[in-house]
Every structure is written in C-alpha cells, then in structure tokens.
Amino acid sequence: MQDAPRLYLDLLLSTSAEGDAITLDPGQMRYLATVLRLANGDPVHVFNEGAGEWEARLDIQRKDRGSAVLVKQARTPEPSVGPVLVFAPLKRDATDLVLRMGTEMGVTRFCPVITDRTNTHRINAERFRAIAIEAAEQCERLDIPQIDPLRSLGEVLSAWPEERRLFAALERQDSPHVEEVPQDHALLIGPEGGFSEIERRLLTEHKSIIPFSLGKRILRADTAVVAGLAQLAFRASRSI
C-alpha cells in the first residue's frame, strides 16, 4: 500500500486533539483529490513543528474544499537543530535545487546573500517557502526552514555573532583540517565564479570565518552546497 501523503499545515495546533477537523486550503485539496485521486476517508498525515505529526482521514466536501480529521498523533514535536546555509542565489532551477536539497539535509535557516558575482538581486520568499514545504513533506521532517530576506554579504557578516563559527567554502585555498563541528553549524557557499578578491579578503579577516575545503575540484555552487553540508554533518555527528 502506498504511504499516506504528508501535508504541512499552519492551522494544526499543539492543542489539537483526536476528532478535530483541520481545514485544507484549495490547492492542497485539488492536489489530493485531482492529482492523487484520493477518496473520502483515505488516510493522510498532517504536521508542523509545533504540533508534531498526526494520522488523519480525508473529509472531502468538493474537489477544492475539505478537511483532515485527526485520528491519532504519530510523532510528537521535536527540537529543531541544524545548520544555517548562507548562499548566493543562483539561476532559478539551481536555486530551487539548493532549497530542496538543503531542506532535505536539515538546514534550519536559509540566508540568501548578494555577492559581487551573484546572478540575481531579487528573491521570491513565498516561492522559496513553498519549495521548502514540499521538500519537508517528502523527507519526513516536521519543521520548515526559516527564509531570511536577501541582504548583502557585508551586512550578514557585520551582524554575524562572533562566537558562532561560519565555515566558508573557499576554492583554491589551503584550509585547516576541520574536526569539531557543532550541531548548529553554519556554511557559506559563494556564487558561480566564486568570491571576488575583495570578498576573499573580507572573509579571511572575519573572526567567525573558518575556511573550509571541499576538495581539489572546482564544484558548481549547487553541488558545493550538498558536498559542504554532507561533510559538516558527518563531522558534527562525530562530535556528539
């Protein structure tokens, strides 16, 4: 039997109880009824970071209107601990991939920054959130990453807490071997084409920055995100 679809619901509360009917928005209903062709009474799972995850049954009034009737709690809320990803937005498809893969790999906060070689100077925060929600539904996490407003790299670094390490993937630079990595680490990935020389000097002089090598090859920015997150997650798991 196919697994029940998972839906992130803002309306699901920590005080929700068995038998409560949680209203689904029209887009969710059309997806369930038209795309997945679910029927009245079929199982669904609903979740968010504050209420955990609940098994529910679908109550369809029409194809764009219905609710999820809570049956029993499947998972209680969990503390959200994970990395922050500071990254330069890329072309649309590549940025979508960064958001999707970052969410799947546990990123709790996306911090988009403008660098000297950033491809775009605008973001669609609503679209970013929609991609993160879809990825969270697929990968079975309970929370949705925070999406920060787009700021310049200089602004982000000037406000960065000195005590929190920020691992910066700097290509063509000797970097110290990294062993101890906290669970709430942070990773900085630059744009396609890398950081400018001015930015590299800014990074090497910043007290919180730790240069971090991703190997001898020059990686695409979206590939570098996955490689960096995976390496840091592995080291963080060894530091527990």
mmCIF file with all atom_site columns, N, CA and C in Angstrom, residues 6-10 22-36 46 58 63-64 133 137:
data_model
loop_
_atom_site.group_PDB
_atom_site.id
_atom_site.type_symbol
_atom_site.label_atom_id
_atom_site.label_alt_id
_atom_site.label_comp_id
_atom_site.label_asym_id
_atom_site.label_entity_id
_atom_site.label_seq_id
_atom_site.pdbx_PDB_ins_code
_atom_site.Cartn_x
_atom_site.Cartn_y
_atom_site.Cartn_z
_atom_site.occupancy
_atom_site.B_iso_or_equiv
_atom_site.pdbx_formal_charge
_atom_site.auth_seq_id
_atom_site.auth_comp_id
_atom_site.auth_asym_id
_atom_site.auth_atom_id
_atom_site.pdbx_PDB_model_num
ATOM 1  N N  . ARG A 1 6   ? 1.886   13.426 3.014  1.00 0.00 ? 6   ARG A N  1
ATOM 2  C CA . ARG A 1 6   ? 2.118   14.303 4.153  1.00 0.00 ? 6   ARG A CA 1
ATOM 3  C C  . ARG A 1 6   ? 1.841   15.738 3.740  1.00 0.00 ? 6   ARG A C  1
ATOM 4  N N  . LEU A 1 7   ? 1.175   16.493 4.626  1.00 0.00 ? 7   LEU A N  1
ATOM 5  C CA . LEU A 1 7   ? 0.845   17.883 4.355  1.00 0.00 ? 7   LEU A CA 1
ATOM 6  C C  . LEU A 1 7   ? 1.278   18.750 5.523  1.00 0.00 ? 7   LEU A C  1
ATOM 7  N N  . TYR A 1 8   ? 1.997   19.827 5.227  1.00 0.00 ? 8   TYR A N  1
ATOM 8  C CA . TYR A 1 8   ? 2.344   20.802 6.253  1.00 0.00 ? 8   TYR A CA 1
ATOM 9  C C  . TYR A 1 8   ? 1.159   21.740 6.439  1.00 0.00 ? 8   TYR A C  1
ATOM 10 N N  . LEU A 1 9   ? 0.689   21.884 7.686  1.00 0.00 ? 9   LEU A N  1
ATOM 11 C CA . LEU A 1 9   ? -0.489  22.697 7.971  1.00 0.00 ? 9   LEU A CA 1
ATOM 12 C C  . LEU A 1 9   ? -0.201  23.719 9.067  1.00 0.00 ? 9   LEU A C  1
ATOM 13 N N  . ASP A 1 10  ? -0.300  24.997 8.725  1.00 0.00 ? 10  ASP A N  1
ATOM 14 C CA . ASP A 1 10  ? -0.160  26.048 9.737  1.00 0.00 ? 10  ASP A CA 1
ATOM 15 C C  . ASP A 1 10  ? -1.278  25.975 10.770 1.00 0.00 ? 10  ASP A C  1
ATOM 16 N N  . ILE A 1 22  ? -9.245  19.726 10.554 1.00 0.00 ? 22  ILE A N  1
ATOM 17 C CA . ILE A 1 22  ? -8.348  20.814 10.181 1.00 0.00 ? 22  ILE A CA 1
ATOM 18 C C  . ILE A 1 22  ? -8.586  21.155 8.714  1.00 0.00 ? 22  ILE A C  1
ATOM 19 N N  . THR A 1 23  ? -8.981  22.382 8.448  1.00 0.00 ? 23  THR A N  1
ATOM 20 C CA . THR A 1 23  ? -9.307  22.806 7.089  1.00 0.00 ? 23  THR A CA 1
ATOM 21 C C  . THR A 1 23  ? -8.066  22.780 6.195  1.00 0.00 ? 23  THR A C  1
ATOM 22 N N  . LEU A 1 24  ? -8.221  22.225 4.999  1.00 0.00 ? 24  LEU A N  1
ATOM 23 C CA . LEU A 1 24  ? -7.159  22.215 3.998  1.00 0.00 ? 24  LEU A CA 1
ATOM 24 C C  . LEU A 1 24  ? -7.404  23.340 3.002  1.00 0.00 ? 24  LEU A C  1
ATOM 25 N N  . ASP A 1 25  ? -6.338  23.939 2.485  1.00 0.00 ? 25  ASP A N  1
ATOM 26 C CA . ASP A 1 25  ? -6.554  25.016 1.525  1.00 0.00 ? 25  ASP A CA 1
ATOM 27 C C  . ASP A 1 25  ? -6.904  24.433 0.154  1.00 0.00 ? 25  ASP A C  1
ATOM 28 N N  . PRO A 1 26  ? -7.486  25.238 -0.737 1.00 0.00 ? 26  PRO A N  1
ATOM 29 C CA . PRO A 1 26  ? -7.948  24.725 -2.028 1.00 0.00 ? 26  PRO A CA 1
ATOM 30 C C  . PRO A 1 26  ? -6.857  24.042 -2.847 1.00 0.00 ? 26  PRO A C  1
ATOM 31 N N  . GLY A 1 27  ? -5.625  24.577 -2.786 1.00 0.00 ? 27  GLY A N  1
ATOM 32 C CA . GLY A 1 27  ? -4.532  23.958 -3.536 1.00 0.00 ? 27  GLY A CA 1
ATOM 33 C C  . GLY A 1 27  ? -4.215  22.558 -3.036 1.00 0.00 ? 27  GLY A C  1
ATOM 34 N N  . GLN A 1 28  ? -4.199  22.401 -1.728 1.00 0.00 ? 28  GLN A N  1
ATOM 35 C CA . GLN A 1 28  ? -3.962  21.066 -1.166 1.00 0.00 ? 28  GLN A CA 1
ATOM 36 C C  . GLN A 1 28  ? -5.085  20.106 -1.547 1.00 0.00 ? 28  GLN A C  1
ATOM 37 N N  . MET A 1 29  ? -6.314  20.597 -1.492 1.00 0.00 ? 29  MET A N  1
ATOM 38 C CA . MET A 1 29  ? -7.445  19.735 -1.827 1.00 0.00 ? 29  MET A CA 1
ATOM 39 C C  . MET A 1 29  ? -7.411  19.308 -3.289 1.00 0.00 ? 29  MET A C  1
ATOM 40 N N  . ARG A 1 30  ? -7.100  20.227 -4.180 1.00 0.00 ? 30  ARG A N  1
ATOM 41 C CA . ARG A 1 30  ? -7.032  19.868 -5.601 1.00 0.00 ? 30  ARG A CA 1
ATOM 42 C C  . ARG A 1 30  ? -5.928  18.846 -5.843 1.00 0.00 ? 30  ARG A C  1
ATOM 43 N N  . TYR A 1 31  ? -4.809  19.000 -5.131 1.00 0.00 ? 31  TYR A N  1
ATOM 44 C CA . TYR A 1 31  ? -3.708  18.046 -5.279 1.00 0.00 ? 31  TYR A CA 1
ATOM 45 C C  . TYR A 1 31  ? -4.134  16.654 -4.811 1.00 0.00 ? 31  TYR A C  1
ATOM 46 N N  . LEU A 1 32  ? -4.797  16.594 -3.653 1.00 0.00 ? 32  LEU A N  1
ATOM 47 C CA . LEU A 1 32  ? -5.196  15.302 -3.098 1.00 0.00 ? 32  LEU A CA 1
ATOM 48 C C  . LEU A 1 32  ? -6.303  14.646 -3.932 1.00 0.00 ? 32  LEU A C  1
ATOM 49 N N  . ALA A 1 33  ? -7.301  15.441 -4.296 1.00 0.00 ? 33  ALA A N  1
ATOM 50 C CA . ALA A 1 33  ? -8.472  14.872 -4.967 1.00 0.00 ? 33  ALA A CA 1
ATOM 51 C C  . ALA A 1 33  ? -8.276  14.673 -6.463 1.00 0.00 ? 33  ALA A C  1
ATOM 52 N N  . THR A 1 34  ? -7.547  15.601 -7.096 1.00 0.00 ? 34  THR A N  1
ATOM 53 C CA . THR A 1 34  ? -7.424  15.543 -8.554 1.00 0.00 ? 34  THR A CA 1
ATOM 54 C C  . THR A 1 34  ? -6.138  14.860 -9.011 1.00 0.00 ? 34  THR A C  1
ATOM 55 N N  . VAL A 1 35  ? -5.000  15.241 -8.383 1.00 0.00 ? 35  VAL A N  1
ATOM 56 C CA . VAL A 1 35  ? -3.713  14.664 -8.797 1.00 0.00 ? 35  VAL A CA 1
ATOM 57 C C  . VAL A 1 35  ? -3.539  13.266 -8.219 1.00 0.00 ? 35  VAL A C  1
ATOM 58 N N  . LEU A 1 36  ? -3.696  13.139 -6.901 1.00 0.00 ? 36  LEU A N  1
ATOM 59 C CA . LEU A 1 36  ? -3.523  11.825 -6.267 1.00 0.00 ? 36  LEU A CA 1
ATOM 60 C C  . LEU A 1 36  ? -4.787  10.966 -6.330 1.00 0.00 ? 36  LEU A C  1
ATOM 61 N N  . VAL A 1 46  ? -0.708  14.918 8.587  1.00 0.00 ? 46  VAL A N  1
ATOM 62 C CA . VAL A 1 46  ? -0.553  16.372 8.668  1.00 0.00 ? 46  VAL A CA 1
ATOM 63 C C  . VAL A 1 46  ? 0.445   16.683 9.778  1.00 0.00 ? 46  VAL A C  1
ATOM 64 N N  . LEU A 1 58  ? -9.237  11.866 5.269  1.00 0.00 ? 58  LEU A N  1
ATOM 65 C CA . LEU A 1 58  ? -9.662  12.950 4.405  1.00 0.00 ? 58  LEU A CA 1
ATOM 66 C C  . LEU A 1 58  ? -11.186 13.075 4.389  1.00 0.00 ? 58  LEU A C  1
ATOM 67 N N  . LYS A 1 63  ? -13.908 19.086 -4.731 1.00 0.00 ? 63  LYS A N  1
ATOM 68 C CA . LYS A 1 63  ? -12.508 18.903 -5.113 1.00 0.00 ? 63  LYS A CA 1
ATOM 69 C C  . LYS A 1 63  ? -11.587 20.017 -4.626 1.00 0.00 ? 63  LYS A C  1
ATOM 70 N N  . ASP A 1 64  ? -12.121 21.176 -4.275 1.00 0.00 ? 64  ASP A N  1
ATOM 71 C CA . ASP A 1 64  ? -11.268 22.247 -3.760 1.00 0.00 ? 64  ASP A CA 1
ATOM 72 C C  . ASP A 1 64  ? -11.629 22.632 -2.327 1.00 0.00 ? 64  ASP A C  1
ATOM 73 N N  . ILE A 1 133 ? 8.590   23.723 1.893  1.00 0.00 ? 133 ILE A N  1
ATOM 74 C CA . ILE A 1 133 ? 7.478   22.933 2.422  1.00 0.00 ? 133 ILE A CA 1
ATOM 75 C C  . ILE A 1 133 ? 7.354   21.615 1.664  1.00 0.00 ? 133 ILE A C  1
ATOM 76 N N  . GLU A 1 137 ? 7.758   17.901 3.320  1.00 0.00 ? 137 GLU A N  1
ATOM 77 C CA . GLU A 1 137 ? 6.718   16.879 3.223  1.00 0.00 ? 137 GLU A CA 1
ATOM 78 C C  . GLU A 1 137 ? 7.291   15.572 2.685  1.00 0.00 ? 137 GLU A C  1
#
